[in-house]
Structure formats: C-alpha cells, structure tokens
mmCIF file of C-alpha atoms and ligand atoms in Angstrom:
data_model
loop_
_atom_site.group_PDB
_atom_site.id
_atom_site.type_symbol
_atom_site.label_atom_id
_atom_site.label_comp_id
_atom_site.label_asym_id
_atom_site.label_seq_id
_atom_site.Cartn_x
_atom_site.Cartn_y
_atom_site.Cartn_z
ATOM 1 C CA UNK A 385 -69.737 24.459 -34.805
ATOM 2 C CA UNK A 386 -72.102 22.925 -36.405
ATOM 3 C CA UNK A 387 -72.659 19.088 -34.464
ATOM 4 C CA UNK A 388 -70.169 17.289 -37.027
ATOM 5 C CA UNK A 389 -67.576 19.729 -38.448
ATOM 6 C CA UNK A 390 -63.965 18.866 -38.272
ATOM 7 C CA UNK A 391 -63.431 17.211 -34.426
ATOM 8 C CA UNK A 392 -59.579 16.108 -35.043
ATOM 9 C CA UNK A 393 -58.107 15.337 -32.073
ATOM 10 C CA UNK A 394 -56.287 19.032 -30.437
ATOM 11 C CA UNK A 395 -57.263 21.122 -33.578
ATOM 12 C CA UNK A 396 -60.099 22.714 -32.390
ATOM 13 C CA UNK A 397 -60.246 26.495 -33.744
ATOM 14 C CA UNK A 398 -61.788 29.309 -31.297
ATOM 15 C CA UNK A 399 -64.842 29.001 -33.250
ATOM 16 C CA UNK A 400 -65.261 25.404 -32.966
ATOM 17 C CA UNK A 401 -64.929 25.817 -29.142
ATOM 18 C CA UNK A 402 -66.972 28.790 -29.035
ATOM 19 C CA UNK A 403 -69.501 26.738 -30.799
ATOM 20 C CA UNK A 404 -69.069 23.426 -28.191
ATOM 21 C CA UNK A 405 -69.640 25.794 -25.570
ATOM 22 C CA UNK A 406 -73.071 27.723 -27.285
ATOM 23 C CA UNK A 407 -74.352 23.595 -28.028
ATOM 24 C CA UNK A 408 -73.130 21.871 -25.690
ATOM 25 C CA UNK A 409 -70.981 23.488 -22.649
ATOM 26 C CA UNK A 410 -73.613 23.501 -20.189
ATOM 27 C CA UNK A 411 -74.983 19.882 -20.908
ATOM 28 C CA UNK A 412 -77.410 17.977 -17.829
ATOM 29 C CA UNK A 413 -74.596 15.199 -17.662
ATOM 30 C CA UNK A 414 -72.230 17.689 -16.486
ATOM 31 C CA UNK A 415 -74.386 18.534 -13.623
ATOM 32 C CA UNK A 416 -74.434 14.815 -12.831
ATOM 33 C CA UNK A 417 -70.480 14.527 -12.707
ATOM 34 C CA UNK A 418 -70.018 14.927 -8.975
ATOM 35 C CA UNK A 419 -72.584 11.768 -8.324
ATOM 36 C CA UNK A 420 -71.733 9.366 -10.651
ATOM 37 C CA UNK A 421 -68.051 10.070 -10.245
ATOM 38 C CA UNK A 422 -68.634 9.230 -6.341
ATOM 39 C CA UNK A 423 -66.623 12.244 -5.664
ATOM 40 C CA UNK A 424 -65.393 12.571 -1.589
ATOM 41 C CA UNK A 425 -65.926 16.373 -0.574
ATOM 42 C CA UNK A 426 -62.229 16.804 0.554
ATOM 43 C CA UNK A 427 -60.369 15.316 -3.159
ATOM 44 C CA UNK A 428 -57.953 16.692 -5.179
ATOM 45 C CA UNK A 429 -59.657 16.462 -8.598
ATOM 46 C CA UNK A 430 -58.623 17.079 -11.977
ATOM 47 C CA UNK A 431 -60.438 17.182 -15.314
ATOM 48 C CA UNK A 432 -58.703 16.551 -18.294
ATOM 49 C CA UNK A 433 -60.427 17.886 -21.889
ATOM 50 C CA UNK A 434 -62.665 20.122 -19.360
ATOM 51 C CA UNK A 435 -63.814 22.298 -22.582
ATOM 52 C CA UNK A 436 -65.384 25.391 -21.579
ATOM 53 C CA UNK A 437 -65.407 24.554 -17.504
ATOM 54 C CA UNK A 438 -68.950 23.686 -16.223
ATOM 55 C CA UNK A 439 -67.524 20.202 -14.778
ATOM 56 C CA UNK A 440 -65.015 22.033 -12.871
ATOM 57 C CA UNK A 441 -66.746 24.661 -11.061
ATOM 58 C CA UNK A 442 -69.314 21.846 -10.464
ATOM 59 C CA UNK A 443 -66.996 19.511 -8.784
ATOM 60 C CA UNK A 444 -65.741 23.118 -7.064
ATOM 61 C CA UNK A 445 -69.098 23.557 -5.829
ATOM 62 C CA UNK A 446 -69.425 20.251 -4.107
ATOM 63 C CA UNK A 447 -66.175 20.079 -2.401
ATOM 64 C CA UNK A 448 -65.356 21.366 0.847
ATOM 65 C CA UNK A 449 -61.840 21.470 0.842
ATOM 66 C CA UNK A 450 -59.406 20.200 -1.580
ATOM 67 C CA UNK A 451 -59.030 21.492 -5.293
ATOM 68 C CA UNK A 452 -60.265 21.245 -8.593
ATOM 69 C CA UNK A 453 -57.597 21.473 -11.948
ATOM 70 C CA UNK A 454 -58.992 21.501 -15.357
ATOM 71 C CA UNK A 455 -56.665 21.166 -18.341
ATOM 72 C CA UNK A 456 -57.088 21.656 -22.211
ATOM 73 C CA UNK A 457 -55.211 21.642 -25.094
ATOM 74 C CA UNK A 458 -57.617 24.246 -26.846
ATOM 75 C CA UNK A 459 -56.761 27.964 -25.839
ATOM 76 C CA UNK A 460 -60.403 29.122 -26.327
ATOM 77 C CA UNK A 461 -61.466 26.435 -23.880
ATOM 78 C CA UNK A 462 -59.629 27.866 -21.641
ATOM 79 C CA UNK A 463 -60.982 31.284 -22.095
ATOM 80 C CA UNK A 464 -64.281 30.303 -22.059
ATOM 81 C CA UNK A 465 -63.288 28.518 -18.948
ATOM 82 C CA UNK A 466 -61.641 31.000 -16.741
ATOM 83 C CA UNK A 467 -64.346 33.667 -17.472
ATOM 84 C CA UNK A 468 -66.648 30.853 -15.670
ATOM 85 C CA UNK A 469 -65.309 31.230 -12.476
ATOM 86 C CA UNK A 470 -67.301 31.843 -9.804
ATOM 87 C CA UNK A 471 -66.697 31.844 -6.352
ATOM 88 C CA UNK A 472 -66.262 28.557 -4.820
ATOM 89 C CA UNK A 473 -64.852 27.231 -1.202
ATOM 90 C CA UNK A 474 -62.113 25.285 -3.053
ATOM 91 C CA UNK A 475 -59.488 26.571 -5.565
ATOM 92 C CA UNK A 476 -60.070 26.500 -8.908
ATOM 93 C CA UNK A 477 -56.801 25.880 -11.346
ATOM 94 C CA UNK A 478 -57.426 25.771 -15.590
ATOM 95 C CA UNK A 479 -54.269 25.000 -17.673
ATOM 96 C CA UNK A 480 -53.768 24.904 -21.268
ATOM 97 C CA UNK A 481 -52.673 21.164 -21.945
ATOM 98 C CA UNK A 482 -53.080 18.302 -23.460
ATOM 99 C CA UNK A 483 -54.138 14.951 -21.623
ATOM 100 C CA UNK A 484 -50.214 13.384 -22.988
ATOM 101 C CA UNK A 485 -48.340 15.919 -21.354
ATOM 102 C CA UNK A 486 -50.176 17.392 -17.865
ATOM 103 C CA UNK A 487 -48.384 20.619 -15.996
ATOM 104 C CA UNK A 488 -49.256 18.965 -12.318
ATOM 105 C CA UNK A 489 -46.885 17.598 -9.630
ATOM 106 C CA UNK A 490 -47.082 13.755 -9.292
ATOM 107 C CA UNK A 491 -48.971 11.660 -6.951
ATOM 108 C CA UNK A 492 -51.487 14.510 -5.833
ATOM 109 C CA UNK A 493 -54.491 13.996 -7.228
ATOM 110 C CA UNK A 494 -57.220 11.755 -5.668
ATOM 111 C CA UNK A 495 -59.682 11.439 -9.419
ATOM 112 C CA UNK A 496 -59.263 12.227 -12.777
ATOM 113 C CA UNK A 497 -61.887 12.850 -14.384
ATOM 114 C CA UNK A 498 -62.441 12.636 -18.368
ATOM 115 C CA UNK A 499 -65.701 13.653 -19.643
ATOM 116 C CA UNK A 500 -66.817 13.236 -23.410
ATOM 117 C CA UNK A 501 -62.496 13.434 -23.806
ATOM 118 C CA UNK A 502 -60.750 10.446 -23.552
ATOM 119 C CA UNK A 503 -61.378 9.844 -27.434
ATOM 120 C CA UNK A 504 -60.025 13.316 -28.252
ATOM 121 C CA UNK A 505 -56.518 12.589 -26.667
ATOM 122 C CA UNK A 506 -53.838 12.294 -29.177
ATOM 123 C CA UNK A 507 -52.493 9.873 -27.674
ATOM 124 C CA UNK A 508 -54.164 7.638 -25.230
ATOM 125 C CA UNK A 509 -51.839 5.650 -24.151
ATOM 126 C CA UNK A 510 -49.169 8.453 -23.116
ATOM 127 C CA UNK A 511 -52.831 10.352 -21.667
ATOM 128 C CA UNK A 512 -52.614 7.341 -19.352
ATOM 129 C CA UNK A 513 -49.194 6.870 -18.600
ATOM 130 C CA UNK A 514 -49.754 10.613 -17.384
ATOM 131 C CA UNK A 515 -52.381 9.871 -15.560
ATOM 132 C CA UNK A 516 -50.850 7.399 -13.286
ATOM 133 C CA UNK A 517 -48.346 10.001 -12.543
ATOM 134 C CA UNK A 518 -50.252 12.633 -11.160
ATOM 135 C CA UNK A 519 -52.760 9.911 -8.959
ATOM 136 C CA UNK A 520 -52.427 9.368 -5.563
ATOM 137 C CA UNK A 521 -52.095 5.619 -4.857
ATOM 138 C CA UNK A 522 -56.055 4.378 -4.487
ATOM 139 C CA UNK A 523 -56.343 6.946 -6.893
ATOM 140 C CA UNK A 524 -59.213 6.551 -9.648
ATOM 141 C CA UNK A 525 -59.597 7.421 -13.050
ATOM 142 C CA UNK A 526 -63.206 8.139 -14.467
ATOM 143 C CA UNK A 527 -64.513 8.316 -17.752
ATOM 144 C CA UNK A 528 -67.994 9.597 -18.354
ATOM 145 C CA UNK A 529 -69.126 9.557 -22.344
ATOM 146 C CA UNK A 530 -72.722 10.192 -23.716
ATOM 147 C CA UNK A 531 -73.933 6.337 -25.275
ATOM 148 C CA UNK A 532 -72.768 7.089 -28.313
ATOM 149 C CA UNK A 533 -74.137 3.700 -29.706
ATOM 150 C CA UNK A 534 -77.611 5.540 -29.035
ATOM 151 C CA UNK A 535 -76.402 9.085 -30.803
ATOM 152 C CA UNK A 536 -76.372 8.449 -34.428
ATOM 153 C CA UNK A 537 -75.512 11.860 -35.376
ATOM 154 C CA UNK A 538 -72.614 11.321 -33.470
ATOM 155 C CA UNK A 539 -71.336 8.172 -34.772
ATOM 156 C CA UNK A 540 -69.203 9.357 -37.763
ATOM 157 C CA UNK A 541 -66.286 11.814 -36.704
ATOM 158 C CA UNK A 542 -66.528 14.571 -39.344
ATOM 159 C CA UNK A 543 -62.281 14.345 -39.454
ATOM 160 C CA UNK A 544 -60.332 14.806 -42.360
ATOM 161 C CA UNK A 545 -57.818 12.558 -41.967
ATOM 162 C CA UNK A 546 -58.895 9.475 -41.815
ATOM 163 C CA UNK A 547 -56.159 7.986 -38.953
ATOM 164 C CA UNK A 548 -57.241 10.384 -36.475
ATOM 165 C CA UNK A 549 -61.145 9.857 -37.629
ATOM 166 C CA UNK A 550 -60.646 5.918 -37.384
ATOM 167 C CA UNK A 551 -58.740 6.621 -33.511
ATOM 168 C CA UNK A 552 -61.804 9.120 -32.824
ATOM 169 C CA UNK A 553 -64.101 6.021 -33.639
ATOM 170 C CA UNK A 554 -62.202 3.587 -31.452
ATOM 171 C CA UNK A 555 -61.945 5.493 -28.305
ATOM 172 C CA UNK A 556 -65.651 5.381 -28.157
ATOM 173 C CA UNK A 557 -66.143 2.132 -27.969
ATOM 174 C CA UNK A 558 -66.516 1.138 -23.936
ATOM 175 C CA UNK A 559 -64.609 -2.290 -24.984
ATOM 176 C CA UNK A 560 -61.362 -1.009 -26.546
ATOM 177 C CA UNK A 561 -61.231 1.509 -23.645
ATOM 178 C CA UNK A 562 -61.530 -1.019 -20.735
ATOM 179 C CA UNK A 563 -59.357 -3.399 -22.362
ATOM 180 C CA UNK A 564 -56.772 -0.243 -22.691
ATOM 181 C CA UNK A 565 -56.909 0.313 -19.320
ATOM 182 C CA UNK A 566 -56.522 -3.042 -18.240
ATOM 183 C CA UNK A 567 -53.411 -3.241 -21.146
ATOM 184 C CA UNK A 568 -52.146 -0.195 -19.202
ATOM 185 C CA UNK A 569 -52.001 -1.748 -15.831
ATOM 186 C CA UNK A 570 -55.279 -0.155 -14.267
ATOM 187 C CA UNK A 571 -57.127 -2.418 -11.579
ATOM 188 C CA UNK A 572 -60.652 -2.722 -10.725
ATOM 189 C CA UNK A 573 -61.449 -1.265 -13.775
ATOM 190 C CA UNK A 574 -66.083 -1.502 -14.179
ATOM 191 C CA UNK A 575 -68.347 0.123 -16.068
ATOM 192 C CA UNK A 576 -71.821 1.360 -15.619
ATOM 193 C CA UNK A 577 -74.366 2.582 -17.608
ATOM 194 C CA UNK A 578 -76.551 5.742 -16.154
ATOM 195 C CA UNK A 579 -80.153 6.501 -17.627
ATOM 196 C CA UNK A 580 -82.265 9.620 -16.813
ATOM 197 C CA UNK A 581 -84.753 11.314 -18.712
ATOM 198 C CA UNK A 582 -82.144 13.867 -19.746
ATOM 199 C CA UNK A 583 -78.989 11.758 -19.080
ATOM 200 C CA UNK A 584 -77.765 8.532 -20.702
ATOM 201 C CA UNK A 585 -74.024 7.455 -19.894
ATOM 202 C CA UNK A 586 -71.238 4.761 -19.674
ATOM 203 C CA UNK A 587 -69.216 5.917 -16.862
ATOM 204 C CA UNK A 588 -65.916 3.370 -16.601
ATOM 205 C CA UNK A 589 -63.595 3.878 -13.597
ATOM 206 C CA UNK A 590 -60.325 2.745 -13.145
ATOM 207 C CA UNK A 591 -57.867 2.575 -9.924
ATOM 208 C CA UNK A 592 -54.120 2.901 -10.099
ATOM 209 C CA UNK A 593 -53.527 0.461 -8.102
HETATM 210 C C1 LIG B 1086 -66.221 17.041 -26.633
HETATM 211 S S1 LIG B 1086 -65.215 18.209 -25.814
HETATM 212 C C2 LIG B 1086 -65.648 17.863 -24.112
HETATM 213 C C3 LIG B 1086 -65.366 19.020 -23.204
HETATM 214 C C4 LIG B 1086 -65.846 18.846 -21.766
HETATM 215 N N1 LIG B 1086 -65.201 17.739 -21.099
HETATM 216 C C5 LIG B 1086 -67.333 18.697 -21.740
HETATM 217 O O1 LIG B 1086 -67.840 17.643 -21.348
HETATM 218 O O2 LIG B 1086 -68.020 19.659 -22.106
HETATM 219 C C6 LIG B 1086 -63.625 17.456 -25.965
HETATM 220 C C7 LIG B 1086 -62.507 18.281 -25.396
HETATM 221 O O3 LIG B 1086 -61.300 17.528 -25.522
HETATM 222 C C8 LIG B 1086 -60.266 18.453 -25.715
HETATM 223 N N2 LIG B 1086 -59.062 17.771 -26.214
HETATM 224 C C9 LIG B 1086 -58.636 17.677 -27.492
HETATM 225 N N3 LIG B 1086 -57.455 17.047 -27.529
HETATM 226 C C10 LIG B 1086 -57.137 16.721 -26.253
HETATM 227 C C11 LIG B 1086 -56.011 16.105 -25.646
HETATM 228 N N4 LIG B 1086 -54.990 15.656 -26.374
HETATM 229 N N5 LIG B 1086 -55.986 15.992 -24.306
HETATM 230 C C12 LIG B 1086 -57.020 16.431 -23.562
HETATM 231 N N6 LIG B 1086 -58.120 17.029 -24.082
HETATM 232 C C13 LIG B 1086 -58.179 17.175 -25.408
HETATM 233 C C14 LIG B 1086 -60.855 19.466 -26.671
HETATM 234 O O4 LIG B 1086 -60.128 20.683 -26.684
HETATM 235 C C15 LIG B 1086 -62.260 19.607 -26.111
HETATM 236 O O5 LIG B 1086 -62.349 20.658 -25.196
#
C-alpha cells in the first residue's frame, strides 16, 4: 500500500495488509505498548485491529501468565499474524473479527487494547458497547494512536466514500474520542501524550467502571 490508498473502514484487500505490514507492522510504538499501557504481568489482554500481530506477541512476551487475544476483521491480518507466532509463556489467540462484534466470553478480559484502530471500527459505538462486555469490572480500555495532528501525510483518509472518510477523520481526533467514551459510560477516562525520539503518542485509557 502505498501510505494513503483506499483505508475504508474493514475493506482492506490482502495487498493493502500485506503492504501495512512491509511499512508499518513492526513500528517502535508497538514495542512501547506493554509500558505505556501499564500492563500487569498476569492480565488477560486483548487487542482489537491487531493488524499483522507484533503488539500481541509483545504483550505475550511480557506476561507471565494470563493470555493475549488479537482480533481483526481483515483475513490477511490474520495470516500475517498467526505466521508471527513465536513461542511465548502465555497463550496466544488471533481471531478474524471486527471490533462491533468480538468472538470472546464476557467479563474476562483485564485491558483492551486498540492501537492505531479505534478510527477504523465501523462502528464505534457498538466497538464499545462490545468492549464493556468482554472487561472484567476495573477493567481498562486503552487507545494508543500516532499524533496524527503532527503526521500531515496522514491527515486526509485516502477513502472513497466520503461518510466513512469524514468518520475516519473524526475518530482521530483525541476530543471526540474522550468525549465518546465518557457519552458511553466509561470512567476515569485521561489522556497522555508520549514523546521519544522514535515515538510520539496520545495514549487515552478508559475504565469500565
Ligand atoms: C492502521 S491498522 C493498525 C494495525 C495494528 N493495530 C498496528 O498498530 O499495527 C488498522 C487495523 O484496523 C483493522 N480494522 C478495520 N476495521 C476494523 C473494525 N471494524 N474493528 C477492528 N479493527 C478493524 C484493519 O484491518 C487494520 O488491521
């Protein structure tokens, strides 16, 4: 993929994956998940738009016990995914799904994460109803997106219908997505910004209750 072809919501083609994963699958902020995300070596975790993996088996890496679940809508993600997996202490679970309807039990997972995702979902506010399922209570949502204020090339979705490129736009704004959350019931909802020479973030997290 080239940095700006078509990024409509679900409709990603094996080559556009294939592409996110040559560019970007394997991106320093991945690396920096576990930290910022806070995550306790013993959680339940799952990642939802978790592209081509490298979040998951580096959450899997860090924990000691508990488990990791990825899910995407896009098949090749998947793929790309599975043939990832390394060996890890903690089992590793990828399903093919969308963020509005998630193939895991309710109440067992301790974070969700969403990285560089949340403004892919179809439909964010069903993504979160979802997500309130499947946490624990004290569980936490986090979103981690690249500042993409500071990422000009970026900015305009390449989408060619213009609904889905205006809700693309909107669900990377840091403002419409904490007020969302807050709309959706979430508590303690903050936001931070992370800077490092390779890594510049908004990382917003979000408890069920
Ligand atoms: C920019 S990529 C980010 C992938 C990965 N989290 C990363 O940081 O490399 C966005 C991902 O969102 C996924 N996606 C698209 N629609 C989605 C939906 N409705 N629910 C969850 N994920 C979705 C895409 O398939 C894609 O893998």
């Amino acid at each position: 993929m080239t940095k700006q072809q078509n990024q409509c919501n679900s409709l990603w083609t094996d080559e556009m994956a294939q592409s996110y994963d040559d560019l970007w699958g394997d991106h320093p902020m991945h690396h920096k998940v576990v930290e910022l995300s806070e995550l306790d070596a013993s959680s339940v975790v799952l990642d939802i738009g978790c592209g081509s993996g490298t979040v998951v088996h580096a959450v899997a890496d860090a924990l000691t016990s508990g488990k990791v679940i990825g899910v995407d809508p896009t098949a090749k993600m998947i793929e790309l995914a599975q043939k990832k997996t390394v060996e890890s202490n903690v089992e590793i679970e990828f399903h093919q799904s969308g963020a509005e309807a998630l193939p895991i039990e309710n109440h067992i997972v301790d974070v969700v994460l969403a990285v560089n995702s949340l403004h892919h979902w179809s439909d964010v506010i069903e993504g979160l109803n979802q997500v309130r399922t499947v946490l624990k209570a004290k569980g936490r949502l986090v979103l981690i997106d690249e500042l993409w204020d500071e990422l000009p090339e970026y900015q305009k979705p390449k989408c060619d219908d213009a609904k889905q490129a205006a809700h693309l736009e909107a669900f990377k704004s840091t403002e419409v997505i904490m007020a969302t959350l807050n709309e959706q019931g979430f508590k303690s909802i903050t936001k931070r910004i992370y800077r490092a020479p390779d890594v510049a973030v908004s990382v917003i997290t979000a408890f069920v209750n």
